[in-house]
Every structure is written in C-alpha cells, then in structure tokens.
mmCIF file of C-alpha atoms in Angstrom:
data_model
loop_
_atom_site.group_PDB
_atom_site.id
_atom_site.type_symbol
_atom_site.label_atom_id
_atom_site.label_comp_id
_atom_site.label_asym_id
_atom_site.label_seq_id
_atom_site.Cartn_x
_atom_site.Cartn_y
_atom_site.Cartn_z
ATOM 1 C CA MET A 1 -56.091 9.532 29.435
ATOM 2 C CA LYS A 2 -56.608 10.394 33.516
ATOM 3 C CA LEU A 3 -53.204 11.478 34.055
ATOM 4 C CA TRP A 4 -53.269 14.103 30.943
ATOM 5 C CA LYS A 5 -56.494 15.471 32.052
ATOM 6 C CA SER A 6 -55.122 16.108 35.497
ATOM 7 C CA ARG A 7 -52.475 17.830 33.957
ATOM 8 C CA GLU A 8 -54.807 19.754 32.333
ATOM 9 C CA ARG A 9 -56.944 20.799 35.163
ATOM 10 C CA ARG A 10 -53.712 21.917 37.239
ATOM 11 C CA SER A 11 -52.865 23.853 34.224
ATOM 12 C CA GLU A 12 -55.944 25.308 33.939
ATOM 13 C CA ALA A 13 -56.008 26.289 37.772
ATOM 14 C CA SER A 14 -52.427 27.691 37.391
ATOM 15 C CA VAL A 15 -53.661 29.752 34.552
ATOM 16 C CA GLU A 16 -57.173 31.638 36.682
ATOM 17 C CA ASN A 17 -54.845 32.027 39.708
ATOM 18 C CA VAL A 18 -52.437 33.431 37.753
ATOM 19 C CA VAL A 19 -54.744 35.727 36.313
ATOM 20 C CA GLU A 20 -56.948 36.749 39.412
ATOM 21 C CA GLU A 21 -53.641 37.556 41.425
ATOM 22 C CA TRP A 22 -53.645 40.332 38.709
ATOM 23 C CA GLU A 23 -57.090 41.367 38.972
ATOM 24 C CA GLU A 24 -56.910 41.288 43.002
ATOM 25 C CA ARG A 25 -53.839 44.156 42.915
ATOM 26 C CA GLY A 26 -56.541 46.708 41.234
ATOM 27 C CA PRO A 27 -56.474 49.455 38.626
ATOM 28 C CA GLN A 28 -53.181 51.074 40.232
ATOM 29 C CA ALA A 29 -51.533 47.693 39.597
ATOM 30 C CA GLY A 30 -47.854 48.850 38.310
ATOM 31 C CA GLY A 31 -48.876 52.273 38.374
ATOM 32 C CA TRP A 32 -51.127 51.932 35.664
ATOM 33 C CA ASP A 33 -54.222 53.206 35.867
ATOM 34 C CA LEU A 34 -56.341 50.986 33.188
ATOM 35 C CA SER A 35 -60.257 51.256 32.171
ATOM 36 C CA PRO A 36 -62.197 48.379 32.344
ATOM 37 C CA GLY A 37 -62.004 47.640 28.336
ATOM 38 C CA ALA A 38 -58.413 47.878 28.974
ATOM 39 C CA ARG A 39 -58.140 45.511 32.164
ATOM 40 C CA ALA A 40 -60.649 43.135 30.072
ATOM 41 C CA ASN A 41 -58.064 42.944 27.048
ATOM 42 C CA ALA A 42 -54.575 42.484 29.865
ATOM 43 C CA THR A 43 -56.312 39.577 31.448
ATOM 44 C CA VAL A 44 -57.187 37.953 27.762
ATOM 45 C CA VAL A 45 -54.022 39.077 26.997
ATOM 46 C CA ALA A 46 -52.401 37.430 30.496
ATOM 47 C CA ARG A 47 -54.466 34.437 29.667
ATOM 48 C CA TRP A 48 -52.439 34.023 26.740
ATOM 49 C CA PHE A 49 -48.823 34.798 27.973
ATOM 50 C CA ALA A 50 -49.609 32.142 30.519
ATOM 51 C CA TRP A 51 -50.810 29.107 28.583
ATOM 52 C CA ALA A 52 -48.009 30.103 26.271
ATOM 53 C CA VAL A 53 -45.162 29.600 29.379
ATOM 54 C CA ILE A 54 -46.798 26.154 30.069
ATOM 55 C CA CYS A 55 -46.815 24.315 26.267
ATOM 56 C CA ALA A 56 -43.272 26.006 26.106
ATOM 57 C CA GLY A 57 -42.543 23.887 29.108
ATOM 58 C CA PRO A 58 -42.163 20.640 27.163
ATOM 59 C CA ILE A 59 -40.855 21.953 23.459
ATOM 60 C CA LEU A 60 -37.961 23.829 25.363
ATOM 61 C CA GLY A 61 -37.008 20.290 27.187
ATOM 62 C CA LEU A 62 -37.691 17.978 24.288
ATOM 63 C CA LEU A 63 -35.118 20.767 21.912
ATOM 64 C CA ALA A 64 -32.794 20.718 24.952
ATOM 65 C CA TRP A 65 -32.603 16.927 25.100
ATOM 66 C CA MET A 66 -32.079 16.588 21.362
ATOM 67 C CA SER A 67 -29.077 18.977 21.531
ATOM 68 C CA ALA A 68 -27.275 16.596 24.056
ATOM 69 C CA ALA A 69 -27.873 13.735 21.806
ATOM 70 C CA ALA A 70 -26.152 15.570 19.156
ATOM 71 C CA ALA A 71 -23.557 16.412 20.947
ATOM 72 C CA VAL A 72 -22.914 13.292 22.307
ATOM 73 C CA ASP A 73 -23.146 11.597 18.329
ATOM 74 C CA ALA A 74 -20.852 14.829 16.807
ATOM 75 C CA VAL A 75 -18.482 12.861 19.128
ATOM 76 C CA PRO A 76 -16.056 11.455 16.564
ATOM 77 C CA GLN A 77 -15.551 7.339 17.198
ATOM 78 C CA ALA A 78 -12.406 5.853 17.960
ATOM 79 C CA GLN A 79 -11.911 3.689 15.032
ATOM 80 C CA PRO A 80 -9.726 0.453 15.101
ATOM 81 C CA ARG A 81 -6.268 0.215 14.134
ATOM 82 C CA VAL A 82 -5.825 -1.987 11.328
ATOM 83 C CA GLN A 83 -2.212 -3.596 10.628
ATOM 84 C CA HIS A 84 -0.562 -4.584 7.686
ATOM 85 C CA ALA A 85 1.906 -7.160 6.892
ATOM 86 C CA GLU A 86 3.720 -5.511 5.040
ATOM 87 C CA ALA A 87 4.602 -1.990 7.593
ATOM 88 C CA ASP A 88 5.019 -4.732 10.052
ATOM 89 C CA GLU A 89 7.775 -6.590 8.801
ATOM 90 C CA ALA A 90 9.188 -3.208 7.470
ATOM 91 C CA GLY A 91 10.353 -2.335 10.652
ATOM 92 C CA PRO A 92 12.151 -5.558 11.715
ATOM 93 C CA SER A 93 13.794 -5.672 7.905
ATOM 94 C CA GLY A 94 15.161 -2.249 7.563
ATOM 95 C CA PHE A 95 16.278 -2.895 11.460
ATOM 96 C CA ALA A 96 18.381 -6.365 10.558
ATOM 97 C CA GLU A 97 19.659 -4.024 7.541
ATOM 98 C CA LEU A 98 20.896 -1.283 9.475
ATOM 99 C CA PHE A 99 22.742 -4.260 11.970
ATOM 100 C CA VAL A 100 23.923 -5.809 9.095
ATOM 101 C CA SER A 101 26.262 -3.554 7.723
ATOM 102 C CA ALA A 102 27.290 -2.159 11.120
ATOM 103 C CA PHE A 103 28.416 -5.554 12.408
ATOM 104 C CA VAL A 104 30.341 -6.101 8.690
ATOM 105 C CA ALA A 105 32.160 -2.716 9.066
ATOM 106 C CA ALA A 106 32.754 -3.230 12.627
ATOM 107 C CA GLY A 107 36.533 -3.531 13.807
ATOM 108 C CA GLU A 108 38.527 -3.164 17.167
ATOM 109 C CA GLY A 109 36.767 -0.752 19.419
ATOM 110 C CA ASP A 110 34.034 -0.411 17.972
ATOM 111 C CA GLN A 111 31.471 -1.773 20.469
ATOM 112 C CA ASP A 112 29.654 1.463 20.899
ATOM 113 C CA GLN A 113 28.685 1.176 17.213
ATOM 114 C CA LEU A 114 26.945 -2.312 17.466
ATOM 115 C CA ALA A 115 25.175 -1.131 21.165
ATOM 116 C CA PRO A 116 22.515 0.469 19.306
ATOM 117 C CA TYR A 117 21.292 -2.460 17.491
ATOM 118 C CA TYR A 118 22.372 -5.247 20.231
ATOM 119 C CA PRO A 119 22.760 -4.138 24.114
ATOM 120 C CA SER A 120 25.078 -6.964 24.705
ATOM 121 C CA ALA A 121 28.163 -5.379 22.206
ATOM 122 C CA GLY A 122 30.245 -3.922 25.056
ATOM 123 C CA GLN A 123 31.271 -7.233 26.037
ATOM 124 C CA LEU A 124 32.119 -8.038 22.335
ATOM 125 C CA GLN A 125 35.947 -8.873 21.333
ATOM 126 C CA LEU A 126 35.865 -7.200 18.081
ATOM 127 C CA ASP A 127 39.473 -7.709 15.921
ATOM 128 C CA GLY A 128 40.552 -5.920 12.565
ATOM 129 C CA LYS A 129 40.748 -2.043 11.632
ATOM 130 C CA PRO A 130 37.577 -0.562 11.600
ATOM 131 C CA GLY A 131 36.125 -0.080 8.223
ATOM 132 C CA ARG A 132 38.332 -3.378 7.149
ATOM 133 C CA GLN A 133 35.259 -4.447 4.991
ATOM 134 C CA THR A 134 32.024 -2.273 4.336
ATOM 135 C CA THR A 135 28.670 -3.202 2.115
ATOM 136 C CA THR A 136 27.489 -2.224 -0.718
ATOM 137 C CA GLN A 137 24.252 -3.580 -0.496
ATOM 138 C CA THR A 138 21.473 -4.879 1.202
ATOM 139 C CA THR A 139 18.145 -5.988 1.626
ATOM 140 C CA ALA A 140 15.965 -7.920 3.043
ATOM 141 C CA VAL A 141 15.207 -11.557 1.321
ATOM 142 C CA ARG A 142 12.827 -13.351 4.251
ATOM 143 C CA VAL A 143 11.437 -12.499 6.910
ATOM 144 C CA ARG A 144 9.560 -14.465 9.261
ATOM 145 C CA GLN A 145 7.603 -13.838 12.444
ATOM 146 C CA THR A 146 8.185 -16.251 14.864
ATOM 147 C CA ALA A 147 6.656 -15.049 17.835
ATOM 148 C CA PRO A 148 4.744 -11.939 18.546
ATOM 149 C CA GLY A 149 7.154 -9.180 18.514
ATOM 150 C CA ALA A 150 9.771 -11.923 17.036
ATOM 151 C CA TRP A 151 11.011 -12.237 13.208
ATOM 152 C CA SER A 152 13.812 -13.818 11.937
ATOM 153 C CA VAL A 153 15.220 -11.735 9.497
ATOM 154 C CA THR A 154 17.696 -13.017 6.326
ATOM 155 C CA VAL A 155 19.493 -10.265 5.023
ATOM 156 C CA ALA A 156 21.686 -10.198 1.921
ATOM 157 C CA ALA A 157 24.877 -8.522 1.800
ATOM 158 C CA ARG A 158 27.147 -7.657 -1.037
ATOM 159 C CA LEU A 159 30.350 -7.112 0.816
ATOM 160 C CA GLU A 160 33.392 -5.269 -0.544
ATOM 161 C CA PRO A 161 36.891 -5.146 1.063
ATOM 162 C CA ALA A 162 37.835 -1.610 1.666
ATOM 163 C CA SER A 163 41.938 -2.169 0.375
ATOM 164 C CA GLN A 164 44.563 -4.651 0.666
ATOM 165 C CA PRO A 165 47.738 -4.369 2.645
ATOM 166 C CA LYS A 166 50.910 -4.313 0.556
ATOM 167 C CA ASP A 167 52.757 -6.604 2.296
ATOM 168 C CA ALA A 168 50.001 -9.233 2.145
ATOM 169 C CA GLU A 169 50.502 -12.402 -0.007
ATOM 170 C CA ASP A 170 49.322 -12.970 -3.566
ATOM 171 C CA LYS A 171 47.550 -15.865 -2.195
ATOM 172 C CA ASP A 172 45.932 -13.679 0.277
ATOM 173 C CA THR A 173 44.726 -10.617 -2.560
ATOM 174 C CA ALA A 174 43.500 -13.584 -4.843
ATOM 175 C CA GLU A 175 41.067 -14.904 -1.854
ATOM 176 C CA ALA A 176 39.926 -10.811 -1.403
ATOM 177 C CA GLU A 177 39.471 -10.232 -4.490
ATOM 178 C CA ALA A 178 37.491 -13.364 -5.325
ATOM 179 C CA GLN A 179 35.268 -12.338 -2.691
ATOM 180 C CA SER A 180 34.858 -9.238 -3.676
ATOM 181 C CA GLY A 181 31.506 -8.021 -4.757
ATOM 182 C CA ALA A 182 30.256 -11.747 -3.120
ATOM 183 C CA LEU A 183 26.713 -12.080 -1.579
ATOM 184 C CA ARG A 184 26.595 -13.108 1.262
ATOM 185 C CA TYR A 185 23.271 -13.836 4.011
ATOM 186 C CA PHE A 186 23.423 -12.809 7.490
ATOM 187 C CA GLN A 187 20.341 -14.207 10.029
ATOM 188 C CA VAL A 188 19.414 -11.827 12.262
ATOM 189 C CA PRO A 189 16.689 -12.542 15.227
ATOM 190 C CA VAL A 190 15.209 -9.538 16.002
ATOM 191 C CA LEU A 191 12.784 -8.486 19.300
ATOM 192 C CA ALA A 192 10.273 -5.301 19.388
ATOM 193 C CA SER A 193 11.586 -3.409 22.168
ATOM 194 C CA ALA A 194 9.797 -1.047 24.264
ATOM 195 C CA GLY A 195 12.746 1.299 24.669
ATOM 196 C CA SER A 196 14.075 3.694 22.018
ATOM 197 C CA GLY A 197 17.637 4.436 20.681
ATOM 198 C CA SER A 198 19.626 5.895 18.041
ATOM 199 C CA SER A 199 21.059 5.348 14.070
ATOM 200 C CA GLY A 200 17.475 3.739 13.560
ATOM 201 C CA ALA A 201 17.269 1.253 16.109
ATOM 202 C CA GLU A 202 14.192 2.607 18.022
ATOM 203 C CA GLY A 203 11.515 0.034 18.492
ATOM 204 C CA TYR A 204 13.795 -2.849 17.703
ATOM 205 C CA VAL A 205 16.318 -4.896 19.601
ATOM 206 C CA ALA A 206 18.590 -7.778 18.068
ATOM 207 C CA ALA A 207 18.547 -10.981 20.407
ATOM 208 C CA THR A 208 21.785 -12.157 19.233
ATOM 209 C CA LEU A 209 24.532 -11.036 16.878
ATOM 210 C CA PRO A 210 24.140 -11.835 13.308
ATOM 211 C CA ALA A 211 24.700 -15.928 11.565
ATOM 212 C CA GLU A 212 26.467 -16.246 8.437
ATOM 213 C CA VAL A 213 23.905 -18.508 6.558
ATOM 214 C CA ALA A 214 23.294 -19.977 3.301
ATOM 215 C CA ALA A 215 21.461 -18.508 0.334
ATOM 216 C CA PRO A 216 17.421 -19.293 1.194
ATOM 217 C CA GLY A 217 16.228 -21.672 -0.966
ATOM 218 C CA GLY A 218 19.536 -22.993 -1.920
ATOM 219 C CA GLN A 219 21.126 -22.626 -5.780
ATOM 220 C CA PRO A 220 18.401 -21.214 -7.608
ATOM 221 C CA HIS A 221 16.737 -23.347 -11.224
ATOM 222 C CA GLN A 222 15.165 -22.495 -14.197
ATOM 223 C CA PRO A 223 11.597 -22.855 -13.933
ATOM 224 C CA GLN A 224 9.799 -24.586 -16.174
ATOM 225 C CA LEU A 225 7.623 -22.010 -18.200
ATOM 226 C CA GLY A 226 4.328 -22.940 -19.385
ATOM 227 C CA TYR A 227 5.416 -22.393 -23.753
ATOM 228 C CA GLY A 228 6.713 -23.994 -26.859
ATOM 229 C CA PRO A 229 9.546 -24.518 -28.235
ATOM 230 C CA GLU A 230 11.562 -21.256 -29.006
ATOM 231 C CA ARG A 231 11.685 -19.954 -31.893
ATOM 232 C CA ALA A 232 13.376 -17.177 -33.774
ATOM 233 C CA ALA A 233 11.365 -14.178 -34.975
ATOM 234 C CA VAL A 234 10.412 -14.242 -38.716
ATOM 235 C CA PRO A 235 9.379 -11.512 -40.948
ATOM 236 C CA GLY A 236 6.389 -13.752 -41.617
ATOM 237 C CA ASP A 237 5.207 -14.106 -38.721
ATOM 238 C CA THR A 238 1.899 -12.555 -37.403
ATOM 239 C CA ARG A 239 2.102 -12.431 -34.135
ATOM 240 C CA ALA A 240 5.980 -11.243 -33.694
ATOM 241 C CA GLN A 241 4.387 -8.375 -36.082
ATOM 242 C CA THR A 242 2.134 -8.171 -33.310
ATOM 243 C CA ALA A 243 4.673 -7.908 -30.620
ATOM 244 C CA GLN A 244 7.269 -6.111 -32.249
ATOM 245 C CA GLU A 245 5.072 -3.094 -33.099
ATOM 246 C CA PHE A 246 2.718 -2.978 -29.845
ATOM 247 C CA LEU A 247 6.215 -3.472 -27.809
ATOM 248 C CA GLY A 248 7.480 -0.652 -30.006
ATOM 249 C CA ALA A 249 4.679 1.907 -29.123
ATOM 250 C CA TYR A 250 5.175 0.935 -25.843
ATOM 251 C CA LEU A 251 8.341 1.688 -24.899
ATOM 252 C CA THR A 252 9.786 3.645 -27.301
ATOM 253 C CA GLY A 253 6.552 6.132 -27.382
ATOM 254 C CA SER A 254 6.077 6.103 -31.591
ATOM 255 C CA GLY A 255 2.666 5.556 -32.709
ATOM 256 C CA GLU A 256 -0.960 5.235 -30.959
ATOM 257 C CA LEU A 257 -0.771 2.435 -28.697
ATOM 258 C CA ASP A 258 -4.325 2.222 -29.012
ATOM 259 C CA ARG A 259 -4.796 0.451 -31.835
ATOM 260 C CA TYR A 260 -2.781 -2.796 -31.144
ATOM 261 C CA LEU A 261 -5.046 -2.889 -28.026
ATOM 262 C CA ALA A 262 -8.206 -5.250 -28.461
ATOM 263 C CA PRO A 263 -11.328 -3.423 -27.039
ATOM 264 C CA GLY A 264 -11.345 -2.343 -23.664
ATOM 265 C CA LEU A 265 -8.910 -2.429 -22.792
ATOM 266 C CA HIS A 266 -6.292 0.545 -22.063
ATOM 267 C CA MET A 267 -2.550 0.974 -21.332
ATOM 268 C CA GLU A 268 -0.562 3.925 -21.099
ATOM 269 C CA PRO A 269 3.273 3.824 -22.953
ATOM 270 C CA VAL A 270 6.471 3.975 -20.490
ATOM 271 C CA SER A 271 6.764 7.537 -20.160
ATOM 272 C CA PRO A 272 9.560 9.233 -20.453
ATOM 273 C CA ALA A 273 10.836 6.684 -23.020
ATOM 274 C CA PRO A 274 13.949 4.721 -22.064
ATOM 275 C CA TYR A 275 14.199 3.346 -25.784
ATOM 276 C CA ARG A 276 14.343 4.763 -28.996
ATOM 277 C CA LYS A 277 14.076 1.447 -30.990
ATOM 278 C CA VAL A 278 12.410 -2.438 -30.467
ATOM 279 C CA SER A 279 13.460 -5.370 -31.965
ATOM 280 C CA VAL A 280 11.927 -8.826 -31.638
ATOM 281 C CA GLU A 281 14.131 -11.509 -31.412
ATOM 282 C CA SER A 282 12.346 -14.766 -30.725
ATOM 283 C CA LEU A 283 8.915 -16.184 -29.402
ATOM 284 C CA ALA A 284 7.799 -19.150 -27.647
ATOM 285 C CA VAL A 285 3.535 -19.899 -27.999
ATOM 286 C CA ALA A 286 1.981 -21.731 -25.548
ATOM 287 C CA GLY A 287 0.201 -25.347 -26.717
ATOM 288 C CA GLU A 288 3.218 -25.522 -29.788
ATOM 289 C CA GLU A 289 5.032 -28.606 -30.137
ATOM 290 C CA SER A 290 7.241 -27.870 -32.932
ATOM 291 C CA ALA A 291 9.160 -24.595 -34.008
ATOM 292 C CA ASP A 292 9.082 -25.732 -37.455
ATOM 293 C CA SER A 293 6.749 -23.467 -39.069
ATOM 294 C CA PRO A 294 6.126 -19.759 -38.249
ATOM 295 C CA ALA A 295 1.955 -18.584 -38.007
ATOM 296 C CA THR A 296 1.487 -16.846 -41.475
ATOM 297 C CA GLY A 297 -2.002 -16.024 -40.734
ATOM 298 C CA VAL A 298 -4.761 -15.198 -38.251
ATOM 299 C CA PRO A 299 -7.066 -17.709 -37.133
ATOM 300 C CA ALA A 300 -10.696 -17.074 -36.304
ATOM 301 C CA ASP A 301 -12.251 -14.170 -34.239
ATOM 302 C CA GLY A 302 -11.965 -14.821 -30.334
ATOM 303 C CA THR A 303 -8.851 -17.567 -30.801
ATOM 304 C CA ARG A 304 -6.504 -16.444 -27.729
ATOM 305 C CA GLN A 305 -3.076 -17.763 -27.633
ATOM 306 C CA ARG A 306 -0.130 -17.039 -25.237
ATOM 307 C CA LEU A 307 3.340 -15.728 -26.366
ATOM 308 C CA LEU A 308 6.757 -15.175 -24.519
ATOM 309 C CA VAL A 309 8.277 -12.280 -26.236
ATOM 310 C CA GLN A 310 12.065 -11.916 -26.328
ATOM 311 C CA ILE A 311 13.240 -8.505 -27.375
ATOM 312 C CA ARG A 312 16.893 -6.352 -27.750
ATOM 313 C CA ALA A 313 15.564 -2.544 -26.963
ATOM 314 C CA THR A 314 18.355 -0.140 -27.873
ATOM 315 C CA GLY A 315 18.560 2.510 -25.711
ATOM 316 C CA THR A 316 19.504 6.937 -26.055
ATOM 317 C CA ASP A 317 23.411 5.961 -25.446
ATOM 318 C CA ARG A 318 22.913 2.684 -28.136
ATOM 319 C CA VAL A 319 23.609 -0.424 -25.820
ATOM 320 C CA GLN A 320 21.336 -3.137 -26.708
ATOM 321 C CA VAL A 321 19.335 -4.230 -23.540
ATOM 322 C CA PRO A 322 17.710 -7.487 -23.167
ATOM 323 C CA LEU A 323 13.955 -7.800 -22.095
ATOM 324 C CA SER A 324 11.430 -10.814 -21.753
ATOM 325 C CA TYR A 325 7.695 -9.959 -22.209
ATOM 326 C CA ALA A 326 4.392 -12.385 -21.712
ATOM 327 C CA LEU A 327 2.046 -11.468 -23.567
ATOM 328 C CA THR A 328 -1.356 -12.670 -24.691
ATOM 329 C CA LEU A 329 -3.192 -12.461 -28.222
ATOM 330 C CA THR A 330 -6.882 -12.577 -29.585
ATOM 331 C CA ALA A 331 -7.699 -13.070 -33.268
ATOM 332 C CA ARG A 332 -10.033 -10.169 -34.088
ATOM 333 C CA ALA A 333 -11.451 -8.810 -37.984
ATOM 334 C CA GLY A 334 -8.327 -10.839 -39.542
ATOM 335 C CA ARG A 335 -6.101 -9.610 -37.335
ATOM 336 C CA TRP A 336 -3.801 -10.122 -33.815
ATOM 337 C CA GLU A 337 -4.049 -7.992 -30.851
ATOM 338 C CA ILE A 338 -2.991 -7.280 -26.834
ATOM 339 C CA ALA A 339 -5.619 -8.862 -25.413
ATOM 340 C CA ALA A 340 -3.028 -8.534 -22.008
ATOM 341 C CA LEU A 341 0.776 -7.891 -21.054
ATOM 342 C CA ASP A 342 1.067 -11.048 -18.373
ATOM 343 C CA ALA A 343 2.036 -9.510 -14.765
ATOM 344 C CA THR A 344 4.074 -13.147 -14.850
ATOM 345 C CA PRO A 345 4.963 -15.589 -17.949
ATOM 346 C CA ALA A 346 2.731 -19.056 -17.802
ATOM 347 C CA THR A 347 4.523 -21.847 -15.771
ATOM 348 C CA ALA A 348 3.963 -25.939 -16.709
ATOM 349 C CA HIS A 349 1.529 -25.766 -13.377
ATOM 350 C CA HIS A 350 -0.670 -23.286 -13.944
ATOM 351 C CA THR A 351 -1.393 -19.829 -15.812
ATOM 352 C CA PRO A 352 -1.271 -16.120 -14.941
ATOM 353 C CA PRO A 353 -3.824 -13.991 -14.709
ATOM 354 C CA THR A 354 -4.079 -12.046 -17.882
ATOM 355 C CA ALA A 355 -4.089 -8.114 -16.294
ATOM 356 C CA PRO A 356 -2.620 -5.306 -17.811
ATOM 357 C CA THR A 357 0.198 -3.711 -16.063
ATOM 358 C CA GLY A 358 -1.221 -0.544 -17.098
ATOM 359 C CA PRO A 359 -3.788 1.665 -15.474
ATOM 360 C CA ALA A 360 -7.423 0.802 -17.168
ATOM 361 C CA THR A 361 -10.155 3.362 -17.617
#
C-alpha cells in the first residue's frame, strides 16, 4: 500500500511539473495568444492528457505481455510419432518378397540383380540360365522381429519353370511338371539399413541369402469346431429356411435384408451382387448331438442358436461356388431372426464374438 501511494505521489508530481512547465512558457507559447479562460481550459486538458499517458503505460504493457503469450501458444506442439506394428512389418515383408522373386529368377551373371537386396551378391557363383524359373505368387506368411531393426520373414512362393529343354529326359520332364506351381517357402533375415537402394530395397538389407524351409507349422489339420453333426437341409427346417432367405438377400440383392435381421442389427448386402442364386446344402447346430430330426418349429422368444451353414452360390456365369457361413440366430415372435454373422465359426474351445460383418448404424 505504501509503495502504491508513493508511486501515486510521484505521478501527481510529474503531472504538476508538466502543467507548470506549460504555464511558464507564457501566453505566446507555441505561437498561440491565449486568453486567461482558454489558458485555464488548456491547463485542465494538459493535466488530463498527462494522466492518460501515465495510466496507459501499465495497460499497454499488459497487452504486450498477453500478445507474446498468445504467440507462444500458437506455436504447434510436436506430436509423438505413433508406431504401428502392421506398418513396421509391412516394410520387411515387402522387401523379403521382392528379394525372393529376384533370387528365384537369378542365373549366371545376375549378381547385380541381387546386389540391391544382398550387398555381397557380387561374390556369389550363380549357375543356370537367368529366368529359368519365376515366381507367379509371393506372400509373407510369417514375420518375427528378432531384435530392434531385425526381422525373420518367411515367404511363400509359387514357382513356375520358364520352359523345358527339348532334349530333357522324360524323368526330368516329369519331375519338373510335378513341381510346376508348387508352393515353396523361403526364410529371409532382414535388417534395417540406413542406406538406400533401388528396386524397392530402400531402407532394408538382407543379412544372408534366403534359406528354403518347410511350411510353417507343418501340415495343416482340420480344427475341431463347436457344432453338432452336419445335417442335410430339408424344406421343413425353419433354421435352414431363415438362413436360405437371409443369404439369398445378402448375396444376390433380391429382397429386403432388414426383414431377416434382429432388432438393432443393420447390415448392407454385398454390392454389386456377385451371385444370382443361393441354396443351402447342409447345416450344423451348436449343442445338438443328433442329426436325426430337423427343427420344424420355433422355440420361445430369446432363444439363441449358432449355426454353421454350407451353401452353393450360383454366379452370373452359372458356376456354383461352395461357401460357408457361421450364423447366430435368435427366436422372436414365432420366427427365427439373424442376430449376427459371426466373424469366425465357434470352435470346441471358445465361442467367437457375435459381431456383424456389415456396417452398423
């Protein structure tokens, strides 16, 4: 408080000094001849002007400080870069696929074709005619990050021989034909590289040549599904009828799809419609142990059942395509309705999430 009063007294003294200085300059000050009344008015105006200048100082300082703070806030803050596992695996996978394609087709004198992927390729001894075999399809089937900046990528490649020499023995020809279109697997160690190259090799390098390996996981086996015995679809089975009508509207675009859906569920049909006709061949129901008698009625409201439905869909070319659908049905008002088109079928060990594949609204 004392500090404020001291500053106020100094301000008043400054104002009075300005006014007195103006008055001392006399009536001819500035070339103006003022009357006593005009001089009095001018004194008041000068006093108020001086006070305005003094009061405006803190206000202008506050405005300048706020402008500087706003300028600092306006500077965009750096956002942390989000790393996605899928994006991190896409680069090594694509690099390994390109390397395997070039490696399979490489022959004598093709060291420079492999150098963008494997820098030590110039020291390799390559035999055979370039392009004697090619890959018609490559895809990464397993990607494992073994260390920061290091991946092990297993690539499945379908190989095709370019042609067979006319003088090839019958045995060699038969073996080549048997291997034509065979699916083979190559394991590629991929490292992140600070350098850059051509042919899609930028950012990655192969630590070694590919190693041909067995199929990951060995020979596949049929999983144990969580449904009862498969039964043929008969006209009186209400569940088969519901599946038939729903899949017909879903795949052929005929009929209103919403009429077969449970309340709250919305799906869009496949567009453009790929098929012109759908027929249910068989179905299996979770929890049923016998396939002797079909379900000709509808149970109480709220009853849910999971079905695995096998269908044959006829395309516009009149070719019948076998398809499988896992459905969840619910009973309401004396009829079955589609509660979900399951993303995966139920297995013997767990139940899949009943989420529709169509967009929900």
